[in-house]
XYZ file of N, CA and C in Angstrom:
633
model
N 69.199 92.008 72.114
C 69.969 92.347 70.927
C 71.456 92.292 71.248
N 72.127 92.100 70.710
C 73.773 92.092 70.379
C 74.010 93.466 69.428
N 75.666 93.176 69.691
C 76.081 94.655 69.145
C 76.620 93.830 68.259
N 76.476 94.931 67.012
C 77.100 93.992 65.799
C 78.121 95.182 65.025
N 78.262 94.736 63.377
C 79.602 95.267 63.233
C 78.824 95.816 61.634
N 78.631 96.836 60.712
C 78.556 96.817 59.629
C 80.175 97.503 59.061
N 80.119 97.128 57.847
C 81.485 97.741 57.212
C 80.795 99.162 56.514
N 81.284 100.488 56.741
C 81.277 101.389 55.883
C 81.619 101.662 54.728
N 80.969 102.560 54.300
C 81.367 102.820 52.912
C 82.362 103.711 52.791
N 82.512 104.468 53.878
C 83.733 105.347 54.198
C 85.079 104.882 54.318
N 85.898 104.179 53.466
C 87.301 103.373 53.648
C 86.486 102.206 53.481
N 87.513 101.198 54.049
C 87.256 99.987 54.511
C 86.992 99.490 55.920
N 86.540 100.635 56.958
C 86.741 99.987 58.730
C 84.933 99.458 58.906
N 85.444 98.584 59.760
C 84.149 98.045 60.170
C 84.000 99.059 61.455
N 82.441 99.108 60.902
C 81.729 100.396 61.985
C 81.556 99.791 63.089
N 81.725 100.126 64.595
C 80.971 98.780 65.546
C 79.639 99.875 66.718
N 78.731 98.882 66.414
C 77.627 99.578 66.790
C 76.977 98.939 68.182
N 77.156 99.769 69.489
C 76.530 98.896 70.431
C 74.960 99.449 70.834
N 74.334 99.010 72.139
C 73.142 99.553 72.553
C 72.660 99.756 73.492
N 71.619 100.319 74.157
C 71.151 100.549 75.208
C 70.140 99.505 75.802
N 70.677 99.199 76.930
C 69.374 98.385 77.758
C 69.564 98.846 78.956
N 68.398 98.546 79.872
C 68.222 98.419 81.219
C 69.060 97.596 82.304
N 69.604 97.939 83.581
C 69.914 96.815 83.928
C 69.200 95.854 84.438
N 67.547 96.199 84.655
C 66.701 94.896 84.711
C 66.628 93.835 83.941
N 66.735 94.347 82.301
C 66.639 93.266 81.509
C 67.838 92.367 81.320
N 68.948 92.961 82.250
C 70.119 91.777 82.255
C 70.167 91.216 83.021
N 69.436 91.116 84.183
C 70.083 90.763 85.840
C 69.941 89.117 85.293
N 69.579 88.518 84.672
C 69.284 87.313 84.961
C 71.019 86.557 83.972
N 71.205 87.422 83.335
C 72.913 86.983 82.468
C 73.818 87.744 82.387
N 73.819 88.535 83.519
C 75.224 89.327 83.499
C 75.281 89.370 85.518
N 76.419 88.892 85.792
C 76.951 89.305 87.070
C 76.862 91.233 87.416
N 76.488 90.914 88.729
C 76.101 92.621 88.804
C 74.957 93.276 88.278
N 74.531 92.968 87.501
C 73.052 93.907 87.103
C 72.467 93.528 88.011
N 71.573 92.937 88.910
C 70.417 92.636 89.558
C 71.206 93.633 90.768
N 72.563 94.076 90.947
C 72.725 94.810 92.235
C 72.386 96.411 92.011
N 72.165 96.532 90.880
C 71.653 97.797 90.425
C 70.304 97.878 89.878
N 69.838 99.382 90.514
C 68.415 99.633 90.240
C 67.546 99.368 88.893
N 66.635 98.457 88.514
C 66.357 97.794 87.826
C 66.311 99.067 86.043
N 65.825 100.037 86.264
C 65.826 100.940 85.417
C 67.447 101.704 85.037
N 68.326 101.425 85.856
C 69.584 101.662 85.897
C 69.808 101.484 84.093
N 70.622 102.696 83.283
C 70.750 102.399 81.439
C 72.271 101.711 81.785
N 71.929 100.786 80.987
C 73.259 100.357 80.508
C 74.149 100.539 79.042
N 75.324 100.782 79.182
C 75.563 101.056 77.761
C 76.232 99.862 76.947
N 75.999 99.283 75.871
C 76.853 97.565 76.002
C 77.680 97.956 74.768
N 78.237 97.011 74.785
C 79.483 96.690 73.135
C 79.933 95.718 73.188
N 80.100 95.046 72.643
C 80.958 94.240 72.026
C 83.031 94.058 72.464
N 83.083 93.378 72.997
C 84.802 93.332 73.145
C 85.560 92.031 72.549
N 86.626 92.372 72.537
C 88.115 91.268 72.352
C 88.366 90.780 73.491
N 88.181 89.579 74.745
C 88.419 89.325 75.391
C 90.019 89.630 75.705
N 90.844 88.824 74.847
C 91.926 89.466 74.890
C 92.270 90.951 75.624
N 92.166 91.654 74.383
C 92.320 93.000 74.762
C 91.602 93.654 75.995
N 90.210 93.185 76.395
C 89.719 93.890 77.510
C 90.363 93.285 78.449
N 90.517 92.093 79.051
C 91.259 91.497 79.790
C 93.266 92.404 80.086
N 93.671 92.899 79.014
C 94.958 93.250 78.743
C 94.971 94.880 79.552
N 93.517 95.531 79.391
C 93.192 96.906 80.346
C 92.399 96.913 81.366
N 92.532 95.988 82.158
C 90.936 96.281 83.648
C 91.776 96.913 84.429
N 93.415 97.210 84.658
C 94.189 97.278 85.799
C 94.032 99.005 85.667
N 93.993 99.632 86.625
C 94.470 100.981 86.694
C 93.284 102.262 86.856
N 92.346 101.484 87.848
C 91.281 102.293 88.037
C 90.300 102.400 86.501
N 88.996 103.067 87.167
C 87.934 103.386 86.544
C 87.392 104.616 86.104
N 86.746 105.183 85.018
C 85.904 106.593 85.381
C 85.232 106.492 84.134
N 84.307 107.339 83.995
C 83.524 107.665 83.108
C 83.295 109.044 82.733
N 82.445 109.756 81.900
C 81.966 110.933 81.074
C 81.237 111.050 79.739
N 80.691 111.890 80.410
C 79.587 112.247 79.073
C 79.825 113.464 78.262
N 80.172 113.656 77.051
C 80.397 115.113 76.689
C 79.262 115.512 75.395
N 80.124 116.346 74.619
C 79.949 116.303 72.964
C 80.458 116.717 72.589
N 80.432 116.664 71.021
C 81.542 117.303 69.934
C 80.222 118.097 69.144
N 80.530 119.139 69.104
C 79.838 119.991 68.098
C 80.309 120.059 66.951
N 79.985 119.287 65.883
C 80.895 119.748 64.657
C 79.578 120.633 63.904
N 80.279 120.986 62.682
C 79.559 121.743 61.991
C 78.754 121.062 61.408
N 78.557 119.362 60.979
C 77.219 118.909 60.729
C 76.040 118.843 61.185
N 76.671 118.655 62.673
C 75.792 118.109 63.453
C 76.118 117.596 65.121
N 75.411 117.727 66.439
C 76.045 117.248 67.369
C 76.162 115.889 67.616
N 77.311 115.174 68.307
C 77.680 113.985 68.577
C 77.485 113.858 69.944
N 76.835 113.488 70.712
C 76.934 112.844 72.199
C 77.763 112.215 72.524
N 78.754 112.148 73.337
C 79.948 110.832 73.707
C 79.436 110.300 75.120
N 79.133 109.534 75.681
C 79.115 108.295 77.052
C 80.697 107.383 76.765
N 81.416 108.084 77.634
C 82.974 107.038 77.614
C 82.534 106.560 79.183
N 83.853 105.152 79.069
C 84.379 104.534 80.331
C 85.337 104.532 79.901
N 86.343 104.436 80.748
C 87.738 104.345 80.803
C 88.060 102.929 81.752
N 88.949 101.900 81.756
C 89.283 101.126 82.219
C 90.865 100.890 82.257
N 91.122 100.999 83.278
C 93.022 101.183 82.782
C 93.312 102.162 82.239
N 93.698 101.377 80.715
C 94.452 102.093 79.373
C 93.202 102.098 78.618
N 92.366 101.470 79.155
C 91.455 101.366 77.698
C 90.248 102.577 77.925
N 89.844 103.025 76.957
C 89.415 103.744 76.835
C 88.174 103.907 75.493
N 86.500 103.188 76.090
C 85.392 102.810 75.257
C 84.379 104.057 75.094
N 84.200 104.157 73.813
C 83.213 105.634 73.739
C 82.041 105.252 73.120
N 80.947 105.336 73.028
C 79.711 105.389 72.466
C 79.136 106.782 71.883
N 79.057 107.059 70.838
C 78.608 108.013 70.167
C 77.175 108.222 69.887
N 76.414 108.670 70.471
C 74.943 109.039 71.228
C 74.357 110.137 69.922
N 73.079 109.876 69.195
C 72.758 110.939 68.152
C 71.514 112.330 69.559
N 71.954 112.901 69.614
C 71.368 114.315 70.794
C 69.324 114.308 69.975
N 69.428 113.981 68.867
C 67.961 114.235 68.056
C 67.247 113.353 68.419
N 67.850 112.240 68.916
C 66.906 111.156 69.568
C 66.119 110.731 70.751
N 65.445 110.639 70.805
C 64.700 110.504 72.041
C 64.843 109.382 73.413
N 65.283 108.399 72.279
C 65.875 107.187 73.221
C 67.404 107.390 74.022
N 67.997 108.611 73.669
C 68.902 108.947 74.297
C 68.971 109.505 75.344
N 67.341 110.312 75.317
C 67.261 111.413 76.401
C 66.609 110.335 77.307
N 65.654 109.385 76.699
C 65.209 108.986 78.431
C 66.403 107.897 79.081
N 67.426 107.797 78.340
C 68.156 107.009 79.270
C 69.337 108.043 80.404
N 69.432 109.415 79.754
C 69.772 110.347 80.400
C 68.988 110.382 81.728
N 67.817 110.538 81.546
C 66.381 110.998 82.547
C 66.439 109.560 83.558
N 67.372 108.303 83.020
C 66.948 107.466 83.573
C 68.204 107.238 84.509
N 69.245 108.047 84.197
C 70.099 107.745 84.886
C 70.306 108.781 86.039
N 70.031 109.895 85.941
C 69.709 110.964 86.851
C 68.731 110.563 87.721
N 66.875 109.620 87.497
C 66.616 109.162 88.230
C 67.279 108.198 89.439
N 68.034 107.127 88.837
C 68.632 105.804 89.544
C 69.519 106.504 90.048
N 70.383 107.728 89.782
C 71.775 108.007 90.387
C 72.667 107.240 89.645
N 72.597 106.183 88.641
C 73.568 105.003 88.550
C 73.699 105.547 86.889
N 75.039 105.061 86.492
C 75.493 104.154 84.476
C 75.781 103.107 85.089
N 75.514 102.204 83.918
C 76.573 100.835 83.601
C 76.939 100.592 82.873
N 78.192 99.670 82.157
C 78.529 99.419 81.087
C 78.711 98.243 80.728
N 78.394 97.780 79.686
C 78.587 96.095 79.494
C 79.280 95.765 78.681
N 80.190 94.833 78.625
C 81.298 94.365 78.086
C 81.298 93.187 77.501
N 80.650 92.809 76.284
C 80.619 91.384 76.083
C 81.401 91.306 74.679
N 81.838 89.601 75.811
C 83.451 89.124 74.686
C 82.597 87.864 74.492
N 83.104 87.043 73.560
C 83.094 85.463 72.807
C 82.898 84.672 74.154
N 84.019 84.871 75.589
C 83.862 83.925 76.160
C 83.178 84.165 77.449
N 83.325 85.679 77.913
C 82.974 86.386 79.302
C 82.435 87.329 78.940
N 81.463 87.847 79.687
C 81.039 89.522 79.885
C 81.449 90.228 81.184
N 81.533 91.337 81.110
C 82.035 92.137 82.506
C 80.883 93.405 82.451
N 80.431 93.630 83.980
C 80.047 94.930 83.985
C 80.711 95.811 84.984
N 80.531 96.793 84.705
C 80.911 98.102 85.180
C 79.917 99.227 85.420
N 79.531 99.601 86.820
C 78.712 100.757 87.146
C 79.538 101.483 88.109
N 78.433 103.090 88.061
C 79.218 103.877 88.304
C 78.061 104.921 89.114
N 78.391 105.606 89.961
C 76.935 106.148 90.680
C 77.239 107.589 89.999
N 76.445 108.336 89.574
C 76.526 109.424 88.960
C 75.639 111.032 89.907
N 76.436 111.643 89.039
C 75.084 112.857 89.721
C 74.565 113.632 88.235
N 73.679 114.614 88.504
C 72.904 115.003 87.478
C 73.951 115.390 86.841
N 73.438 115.170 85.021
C 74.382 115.728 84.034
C 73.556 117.039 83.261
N 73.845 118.012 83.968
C 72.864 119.050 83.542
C 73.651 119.968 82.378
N 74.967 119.696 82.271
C 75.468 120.716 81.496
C 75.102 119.581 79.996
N 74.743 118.610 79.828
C 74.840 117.680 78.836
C 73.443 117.789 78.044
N 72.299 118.384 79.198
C 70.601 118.575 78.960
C 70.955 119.883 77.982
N 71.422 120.466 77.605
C 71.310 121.757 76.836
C 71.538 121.231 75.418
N 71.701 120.332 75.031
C 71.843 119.839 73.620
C 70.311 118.916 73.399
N 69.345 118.990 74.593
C 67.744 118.698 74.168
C 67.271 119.116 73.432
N 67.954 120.446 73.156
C 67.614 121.376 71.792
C 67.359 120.664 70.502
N 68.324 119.642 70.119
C 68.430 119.077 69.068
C 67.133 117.589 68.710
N 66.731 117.595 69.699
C 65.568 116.580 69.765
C 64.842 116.649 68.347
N 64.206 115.860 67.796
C 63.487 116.100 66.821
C 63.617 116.138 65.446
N 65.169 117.025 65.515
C 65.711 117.022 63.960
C 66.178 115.539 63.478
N 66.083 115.714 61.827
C 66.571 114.109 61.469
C 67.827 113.864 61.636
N 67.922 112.092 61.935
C 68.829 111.647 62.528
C 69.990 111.466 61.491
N 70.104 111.245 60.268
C 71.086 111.006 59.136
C 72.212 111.795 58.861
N 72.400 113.048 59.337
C 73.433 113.521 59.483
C 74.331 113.422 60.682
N 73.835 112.810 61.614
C 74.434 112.238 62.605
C 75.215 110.914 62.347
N 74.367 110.152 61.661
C 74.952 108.773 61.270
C 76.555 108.831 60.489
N 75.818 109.590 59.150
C 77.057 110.227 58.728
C 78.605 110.785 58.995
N 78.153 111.539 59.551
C 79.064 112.050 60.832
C 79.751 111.387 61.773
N 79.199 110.692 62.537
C 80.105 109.324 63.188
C 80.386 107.985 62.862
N 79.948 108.009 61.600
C 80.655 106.835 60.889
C 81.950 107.181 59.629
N 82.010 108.667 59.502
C 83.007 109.278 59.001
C 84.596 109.407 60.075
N 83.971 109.815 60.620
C 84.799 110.259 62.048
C 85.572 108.904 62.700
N 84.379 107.585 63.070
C 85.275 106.010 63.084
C 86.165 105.984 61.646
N 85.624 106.037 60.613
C 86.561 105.322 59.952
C 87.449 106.032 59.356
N 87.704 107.216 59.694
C 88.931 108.094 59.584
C 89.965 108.502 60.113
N 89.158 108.383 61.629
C 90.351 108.050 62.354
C 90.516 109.487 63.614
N 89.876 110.365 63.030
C 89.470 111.477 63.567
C 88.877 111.606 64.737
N 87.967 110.389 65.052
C 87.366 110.635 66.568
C 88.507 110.175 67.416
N 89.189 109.190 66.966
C 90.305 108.335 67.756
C 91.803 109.430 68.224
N 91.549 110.230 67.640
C 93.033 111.189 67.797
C 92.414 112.312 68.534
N 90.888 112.728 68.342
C 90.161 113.600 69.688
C 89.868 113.129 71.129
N 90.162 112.068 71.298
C 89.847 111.414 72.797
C 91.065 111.551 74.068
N 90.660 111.896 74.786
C 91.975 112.095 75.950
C 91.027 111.413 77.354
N 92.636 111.224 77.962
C 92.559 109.899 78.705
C 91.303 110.524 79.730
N 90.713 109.505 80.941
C 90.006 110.160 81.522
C 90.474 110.264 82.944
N 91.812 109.409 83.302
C 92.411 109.160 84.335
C 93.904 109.908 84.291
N 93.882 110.723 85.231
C 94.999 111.353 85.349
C 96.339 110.423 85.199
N 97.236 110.508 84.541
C 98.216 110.134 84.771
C 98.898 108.672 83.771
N 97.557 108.723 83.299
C 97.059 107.047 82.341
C 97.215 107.523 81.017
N 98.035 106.934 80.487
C 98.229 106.920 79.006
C 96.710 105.902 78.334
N 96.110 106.393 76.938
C 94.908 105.415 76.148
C 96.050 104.768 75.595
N 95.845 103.181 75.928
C 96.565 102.537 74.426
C 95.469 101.712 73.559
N 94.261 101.944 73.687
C 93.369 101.445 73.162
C 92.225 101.892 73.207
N 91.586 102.473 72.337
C 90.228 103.003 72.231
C 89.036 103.203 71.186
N 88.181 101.615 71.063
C 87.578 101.524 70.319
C 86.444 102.559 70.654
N 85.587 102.707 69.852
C 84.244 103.707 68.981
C 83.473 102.894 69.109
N 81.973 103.001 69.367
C 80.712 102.517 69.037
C 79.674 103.169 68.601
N 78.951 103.344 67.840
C 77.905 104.086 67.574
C 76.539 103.263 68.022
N 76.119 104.669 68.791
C 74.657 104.239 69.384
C 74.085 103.594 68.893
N 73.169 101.928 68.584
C 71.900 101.851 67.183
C 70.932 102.038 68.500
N 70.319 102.790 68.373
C 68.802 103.028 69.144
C 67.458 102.776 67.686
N 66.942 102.595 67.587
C 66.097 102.289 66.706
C 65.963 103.569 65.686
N 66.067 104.871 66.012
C 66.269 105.977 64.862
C 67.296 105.550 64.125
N 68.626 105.480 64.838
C 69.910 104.950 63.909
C 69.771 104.205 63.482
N 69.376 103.071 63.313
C 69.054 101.559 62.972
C 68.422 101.837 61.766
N 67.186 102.799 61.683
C 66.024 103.108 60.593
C 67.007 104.037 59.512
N 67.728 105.059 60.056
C 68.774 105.712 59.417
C 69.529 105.417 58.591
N 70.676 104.273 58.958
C 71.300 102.813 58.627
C 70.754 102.306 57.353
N 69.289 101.991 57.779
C 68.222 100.902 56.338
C 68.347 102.139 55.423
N 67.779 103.619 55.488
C 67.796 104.651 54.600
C 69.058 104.448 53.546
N 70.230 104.504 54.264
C 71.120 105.340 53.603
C 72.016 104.344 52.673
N 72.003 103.184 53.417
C 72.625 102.175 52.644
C 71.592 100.267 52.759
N 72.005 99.989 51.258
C 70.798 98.742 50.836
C 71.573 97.879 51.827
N 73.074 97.914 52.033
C 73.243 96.594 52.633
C 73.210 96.222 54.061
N 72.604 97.195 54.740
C 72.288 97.089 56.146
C 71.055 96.472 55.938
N 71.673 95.035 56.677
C 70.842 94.029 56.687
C 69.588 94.280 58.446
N 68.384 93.261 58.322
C 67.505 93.572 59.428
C 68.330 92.517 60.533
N 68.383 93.052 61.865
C 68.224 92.133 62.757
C 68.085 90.719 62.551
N 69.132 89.986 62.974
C 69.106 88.117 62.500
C 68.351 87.572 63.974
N 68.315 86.671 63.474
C 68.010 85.822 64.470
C 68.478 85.820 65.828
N 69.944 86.405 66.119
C 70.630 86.737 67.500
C 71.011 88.272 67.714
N 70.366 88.829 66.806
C 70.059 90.600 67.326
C 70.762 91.035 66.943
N 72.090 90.272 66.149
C 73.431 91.034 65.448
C 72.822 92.003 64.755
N 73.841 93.174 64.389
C 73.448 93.769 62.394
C 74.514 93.797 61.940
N 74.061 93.313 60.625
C 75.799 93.352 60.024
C 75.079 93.848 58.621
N 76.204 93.782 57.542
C 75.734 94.563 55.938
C 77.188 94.243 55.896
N 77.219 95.088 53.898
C 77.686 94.743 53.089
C 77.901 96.052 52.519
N 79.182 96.021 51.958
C 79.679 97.491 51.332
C 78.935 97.868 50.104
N 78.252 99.216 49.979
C 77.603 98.915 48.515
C 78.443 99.416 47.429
């Protein structure tokens, strides 16, 4: 699958939605996956060659947090690269979230994947247990639509973008796109709430139409 782009109904911003894979299932088209443990989660998105190219300089790091708002919790998985600074917004009710948690505490390892028009880049990172992050397992189970809501309000308002701080001491963000998780709950969520979220094309994109 590819990460694709739907437009919200919230303003006019295009939502950008990336996803989870293994790094087994990339080793064969991405440099670096096959050097990591085959179950190793990867987190992917979509980039501007340009622009990613414009932030690789200035060290690396990563983090996992959340935002508790009063709808509902948000999971964040950031990397930081340079200046740039990529977040994925994780729904905590889902299940496909937790075993890639479980999967990364197994391997010790994240990765992140970076794919532009002309190059992809990855990025891993050896981790240790994220145990303060397991206490939001709580939320397993409940429905996923107020989550969706919620971080597709938050992208296109502008609100998640003015809550993010750098992850590298000393490093100013001059760039920091949003992704929202599609794990297959979100995806099903997505079809619920709006007609013009179109199915999966032929190259794994999703895209839609403002209703």
């Amino acid at each position: 699958m590819e990460s694709g782009k739907f437009e919200s109904t919230v303003g006019k911003e295009l939502i950008q939605f990336g996803r989870l894979e293994r790094a087994g299932e990339m080793a064969a088209r991405m440099n670096g996956a096959s050097a990591l443990r085959s179950d190793t989660p990867v987190f992917v998105t979509s980039v501007d060659d340009a622009k990613f190219l414009r932030h690789v300089d200035g060290g690396a790091s990563m983090a996992i947090g959340a935002i508790e708002a009063d709808a509902c919790v948000i999971i964040t998985v950031q990397v930081q690269t340079g200046g740039a600074l990529y977040t994925w917004l994780a729904d905590p009710t889902d299940s496909e979230v937790w075993h890639a948690m479980d999967r990364m505490d197994q391997t010790g390892h994240v990765a992140f994947a970076f794919e532009g028009d002309a190059d992809t880049w990855l990025q891993g990172f050896g981790v240790r247990h994220k145990r303060g992050i397991h206490k939001y397992r709580r939320e397993m189970g409940r429905k996923g639509v107020l989550f969706l809501q919620e971080a597709m309000y938050r992208i296109a308002s502008g609100t998640i973008s003015e809550s993010l701080n750098s992850l590298i001491a000393d490093l100013t963000v001059t760039y920091s796109p949003v992704s929202i998780l599609a794990t297959r709950d979100v995806v099903t969520a997505a079809e619920r709430l709006y007609a013009g979220f179109s199915a999966w094309d032929g190259r794994g994109s999703r895209g839609g139409s403002k209703n």
